[in-house]
Short mmCIF file of C-alpha atoms in Angstrom, two decimals:
data_model
loop_
_atom_site.label_atom_id
_atom_site.label_comp_id
_atom_site.label_asym_id
_atom_site.label_seq_id
_atom_site.Cartn_x
_atom_site.Cartn_y
_atom_site.Cartn_z
CA ALA A 1 0.20 6.44 16.79
CA GLN A 2 1.33 3.37 14.96
CA THR A 3 4.57 3.44 12.97
CA VAL A 4 6.33 0.98 10.69
CA THR A 5 10.08 1.06 10.15
CA GLN A 6 12.11 -0.64 7.45
CA SER A 7 15.77 0.02 8.11
CA GLN A 8 17.15 -1.48 4.88
CA PRO A 9 16.61 0.86 1.92
CA GLU A 10 18.25 -1.65 -0.42
CA MET A 11 19.12 -5.32 -0.35
CA SER A 12 20.57 -7.66 -2.93
CA VAL A 13 20.61 -11.42 -3.30
CA GLN A 14 21.90 -13.91 -5.77
CA GLU A 15 19.45 -16.07 -7.64
CA ALA A 16 18.52 -19.25 -5.70
CA GLU A 17 19.82 -17.81 -2.43
CA THR A 18 17.84 -16.69 0.60
CA VAL A 19 17.33 -13.12 1.75
CA THR A 20 15.63 -11.61 4.79
CA LEU A 21 14.01 -8.19 4.84
CA SER A 22 13.51 -6.50 8.20
CA CYS A 23 10.54 -4.63 9.57
CA THR A 24 9.75 -3.28 13.01
CA TYR A 25 6.62 -1.53 14.14
CA ASP A 26 5.21 0.28 17.09
CA THR A 27 1.70 -0.07 18.42
CA SER A 28 -0.18 -0.18 21.68
CA GLU A 29 -2.78 -2.54 20.23
CA SER A 30 -2.72 -6.21 21.12
CA ASP A 31 -4.47 -7.44 17.99
CA TYR A 32 -3.63 -6.28 14.48
CA TYR A 33 -2.56 -7.45 11.04
CA LEU A 34 0.83 -7.21 9.41
CA PHE A 35 1.47 -7.46 5.70
CA TRP A 36 4.26 -7.58 3.19
CA TYR A 37 3.48 -6.01 -0.16
CA LYS A 38 5.58 -6.24 -3.32
CA GLN A 39 5.72 -3.40 -5.84
CA PRO A 40 7.53 -4.38 -9.07
CA PRO A 41 8.78 -1.56 -11.29
CA SER A 42 5.85 0.12 -13.08
CA ARG A 43 3.40 -2.45 -11.80
CA GLN A 44 0.85 -2.48 -9.07
CA MET A 45 1.44 -3.37 -5.49
CA ILE A 46 0.43 -6.92 -4.62
CA LEU A 47 0.09 -8.76 -1.35
CA VAL A 48 2.87 -11.23 -0.62
CA ILE A 49 1.92 -12.48 2.81
CA ARG A 50 -0.13 -11.51 5.84
CA GLN A 51 0.09 -12.31 9.55
CA GLU A 52 -2.54 -12.02 12.23
CA ALA A 53 -0.99 -10.88 15.50
CA TYR A 54 -3.16 -13.25 17.54
CA LYS A 55 -1.65 -16.24 15.72
CA GLN A 56 1.62 -17.50 17.08
CA GLN A 57 2.42 -19.55 14.01
CA ASN A 58 4.46 -17.73 11.39
CA ALA A 59 2.72 -17.33 8.04
CA THR A 60 4.17 -18.99 4.95
CA GLU A 61 3.32 -18.71 1.27
CA ASN A 62 5.44 -20.97 -0.90
CA ARG A 63 8.93 -19.43 -0.95
CA PHE A 64 7.91 -16.57 1.33
CA SER A 65 7.77 -16.83 5.08
CA VAL A 66 7.79 -14.45 7.99
CA ASN A 67 9.45 -14.36 11.37
CA PHE A 68 6.92 -12.67 13.61
CA GLN A 69 8.21 -11.69 17.04
CA LYS A 70 5.31 -10.00 18.78
CA ALA A 71 7.12 -9.01 21.95
CA ALA A 72 9.94 -7.45 19.96
CA LYS A 73 7.47 -5.95 17.45
CA SER A 74 9.46 -7.40 14.63
CA PHE A 75 8.12 -8.83 11.36
CA SER A 76 10.79 -9.95 8.90
CA LEU A 77 10.22 -11.49 5.48
CA LYS A 78 12.34 -14.39 4.27
CA ILE A 79 12.49 -15.16 0.57
CA SER A 80 13.93 -18.57 -0.20
CA ASP A 81 15.27 -19.73 -3.55
CA SER A 82 15.21 -16.15 -4.85
CA GLN A 83 14.16 -15.63 -8.45
CA LEU A 84 14.79 -12.78 -10.85
CA GLY A 85 11.08 -11.97 -10.69
CA ASP A 86 11.38 -11.24 -6.98
CA ALA A 87 13.18 -7.99 -7.75
CA ALA A 88 10.90 -5.20 -6.52
CA MET A 89 10.18 -2.75 -3.72
CA TYR A 90 8.89 -4.53 -0.66
CA PHE A 91 6.70 -2.69 1.82
CA CYS A 92 5.85 -3.79 5.29
CA ALA A 93 2.42 -2.60 6.44
CA TYR A 94 0.28 -2.59 9.58
CA ARG A 95 -3.46 -2.46 10.08
CA LYS A 96 -5.55 -2.46 13.23
CA ILE A 97 -8.04 -5.27 13.46
CA GLN A 98 -11.36 -3.59 13.94
CA ASN A 99 -13.28 -0.61 12.74
CA THR A 100 -10.53 0.80 10.65
CA ASP A 101 -9.42 0.35 7.10
CA LYS A 102 -6.15 2.24 7.27
CA LEU A 103 -2.89 0.59 6.16
CA ILE A 104 0.29 2.14 7.53
CA PHE A 105 3.35 1.48 5.40
CA GLY A 106 7.07 1.45 6.01
CA THR A 107 9.41 3.25 3.63
CA GLY A 108 10.19 0.11 1.67
CA THR A 109 13.20 -2.03 0.79
CA ARG A 110 14.40 -2.26 -2.79
CA LEU A 111 15.44 -5.84 -3.52
CA GLN A 112 17.80 -6.60 -6.37
CA VAL A 113 18.28 -10.16 -7.56
CA PHE A 114 21.47 -11.05 -9.43
CA PRO A 115 21.80 -14.05 -11.74
CA ASP B 1 -7.91 -9.02 -15.80
CA ALA B 2 -7.17 -5.72 -14.12
CA MET B 3 -9.37 -5.26 -11.06
CA VAL B 4 -8.35 -1.75 -9.98
CA ILE B 5 -7.76 0.54 -12.92
CA GLN B 6 -6.26 3.99 -12.71
CA ASN B 7 -6.35 6.54 -15.48
CA PRO B 8 -4.22 8.01 -16.75
CA ARG B 9 -0.97 6.19 -15.97
CA TYR B 10 0.96 9.43 -16.47
CA GLN B 11 -0.38 12.95 -16.04
CA VAL B 12 1.40 16.21 -16.61
CA THR B 13 -0.29 19.34 -15.33
CA GLN B 14 0.63 22.97 -15.00
CA PHE B 15 1.30 24.61 -11.69
CA GLY B 16 -2.04 25.76 -10.29
CA LYS B 17 -4.18 24.06 -12.95
CA PRO B 18 -6.83 21.71 -11.50
CA VAL B 19 -6.35 18.06 -12.29
CA THR B 20 -8.46 14.94 -11.73
CA LEU B 21 -7.21 11.40 -11.41
CA SER B 22 -9.62 8.51 -11.74
CA CYS B 23 -9.90 5.04 -10.33
CA SER B 24 -12.36 2.27 -11.12
CA GLN B 25 -12.77 -1.20 -9.69
CA THR B 26 -14.50 -4.40 -10.73
CA LEU B 27 -14.30 -6.04 -7.30
CA ASN B 28 -17.42 -4.44 -5.81
CA HIS B 29 -15.41 -3.52 -2.73
CA ASN B 30 -16.95 -1.07 -0.32
CA VAL B 31 -13.70 0.67 0.65
CA MET B 32 -11.64 2.78 -1.74
CA TYR B 33 -8.42 4.57 -0.83
CA TRP B 34 -6.15 7.21 -2.28
CA TYR B 35 -2.48 7.12 -1.34
CA GLN B 36 0.27 9.55 -2.26
CA GLN B 37 3.70 8.00 -2.79
CA LYS B 38 6.71 10.24 -3.24
CA SER B 39 10.06 8.93 -4.35
CA SER B 40 11.72 6.67 -1.77
CA GLN B 41 8.92 7.27 0.72
CA ALA B 42 6.13 5.16 2.14
CA PRO B 43 2.69 5.45 0.57
CA LYS B 44 0.77 8.00 2.59
CA LEU B 45 -3.00 7.71 2.96
CA LEU B 46 -4.81 10.86 1.86
CA PHE B 47 -8.37 9.68 2.45
CA HIS B 48 -10.68 6.76 1.98
CA TYR B 49 -14.32 6.00 1.43
CA TYR B 50 -16.28 3.35 3.22
CA ASP B 51 -19.28 3.16 0.93
CA LYS B 52 -20.28 6.83 0.71
CA ASP B 53 -18.67 7.79 4.02
CA PHE B 54 -15.67 9.99 3.37
CA ASN B 55 -12.75 9.71 5.79
CA ASN B 56 -10.12 12.40 5.48
CA GLU B 57 -6.71 12.06 7.10
CA ALA B 58 -5.99 14.90 9.49
CA ASP B 59 -2.88 16.04 7.64
CA THR B 60 -4.27 15.87 4.10
CA PRO B 61 -4.13 19.38 2.62
CA ASP B 62 -7.41 21.05 1.61
CA ASN B 63 -6.01 21.17 -1.92
CA PHE B 64 -6.90 17.49 -2.23
CA GLN B 65 -10.51 16.48 -2.64
CA SER B 66 -12.24 13.27 -3.58
CA ARG B 67 -15.51 12.09 -5.07
CA ARG B 68 -17.10 8.69 -5.17
CA PRO B 69 -20.22 8.83 -7.34
CA ASN B 70 -20.85 5.09 -7.14
CA THR B 71 -19.29 1.86 -5.86
CA SER B 72 -17.08 1.43 -8.89
CA PHE B 73 -15.53 4.84 -9.31
CA CYS B 74 -13.50 7.21 -7.19
CA PHE B 75 -11.81 10.45 -8.22
CA LEU B 76 -8.96 12.47 -6.76
CA ASP B 77 -9.16 16.18 -7.47
CA ILE B 78 -6.18 18.43 -6.90
CA ARG B 79 -7.51 21.96 -7.00
CA SER B 80 -4.27 23.88 -7.41
CA PRO B 81 -1.31 21.56 -7.90
CA GLY B 82 2.01 22.73 -6.59
CA LEU B 83 5.46 21.38 -7.39
CA GLY B 84 5.37 19.47 -4.10
CA ASP B 85 2.34 17.51 -5.26
CA ALA B 86 4.34 15.68 -7.91
CA ALA B 87 4.13 12.04 -6.88
CA MET B 88 2.70 8.64 -7.67
CA TYR B 89 -0.96 8.44 -6.65
CA LEU B 90 -2.18 4.98 -5.78
CA CYS B 91 -5.78 3.88 -5.63
CA ALA B 92 -6.67 0.78 -3.65
CA THR B 93 -9.79 -1.10 -2.66
CA SER B 94 -10.74 -3.54 0.04
CA SER B 95 -13.77 -5.19 1.51
CA ARG B 96 -14.27 -4.18 5.13
CA GLY B 97 -14.04 -7.05 7.49
CA MET B 98 -11.57 -9.30 9.15
CA ASN B 99 -8.41 -10.32 7.43
CA THR B 100 -8.97 -8.61 4.11
CA GLU B 101 -6.23 -7.43 1.84
CA ALA B 102 -6.12 -4.24 -0.17
CA PHE B 103 -5.92 -4.42 -3.97
CA PHE B 104 -3.97 -1.67 -5.68
CA GLY B 105 -4.07 -0.06 -9.09
CA GLN B 106 -0.93 0.62 -11.10
CA GLY B 107 -0.88 4.22 -10.01
CA THR B 108 -0.86 7.56 -11.77
CA ARG B 109 2.42 9.41 -11.88
CA LEU B 110 1.71 13.12 -11.65
CA THR B 111 4.22 15.67 -12.91
CA VAL B 112 3.68 19.37 -12.20
CA VAL B 113 5.39 21.84 -14.54
#
């Protein structure tokens, strides 16, 4: 069975600085998707960034980028130039590529951003 | 505009009294999910619909049921809520296919008294 582990329950960063959130996963599949979702307080979860396992290039979305290490089964999220609005719970998630719709989440990392 | 809408945002129910949570979507997605999220825990999939096909997770208690009368609506029924069922319930939708993301509602926080 696939599992997703986030070992940092809480992280903090100063505004304009860079922070990295860690995620590891376990799977026997060779192709799959990985996601980072953001859940602000009292608001819905939204997709931050996604990575296809068959792509070697790390995904980037503006200030958000990932470090995908397939052999190590590691998928970290880097937030550059942190903003107060980045404060939220961040969930790492895994999904198989075909014939399944199931997202498997990690336990989340609460990110605090200080001015 | 909200695309996945959950009602109510907050629900208080009595121990053992049936309760229904609702979810609607304007995205015309063919997959709808219900997740249970307890404090400081990962969202846990209860079940999902692919069109009218119901897919129950093996460890979802029988106390939880779901209905999807049409593409736009999906309901979560808890037949006899216990104190352990207090949680945030998240509805999400997606369009089956490659590389598709899930869109989430704001959730319904259920309190059992």
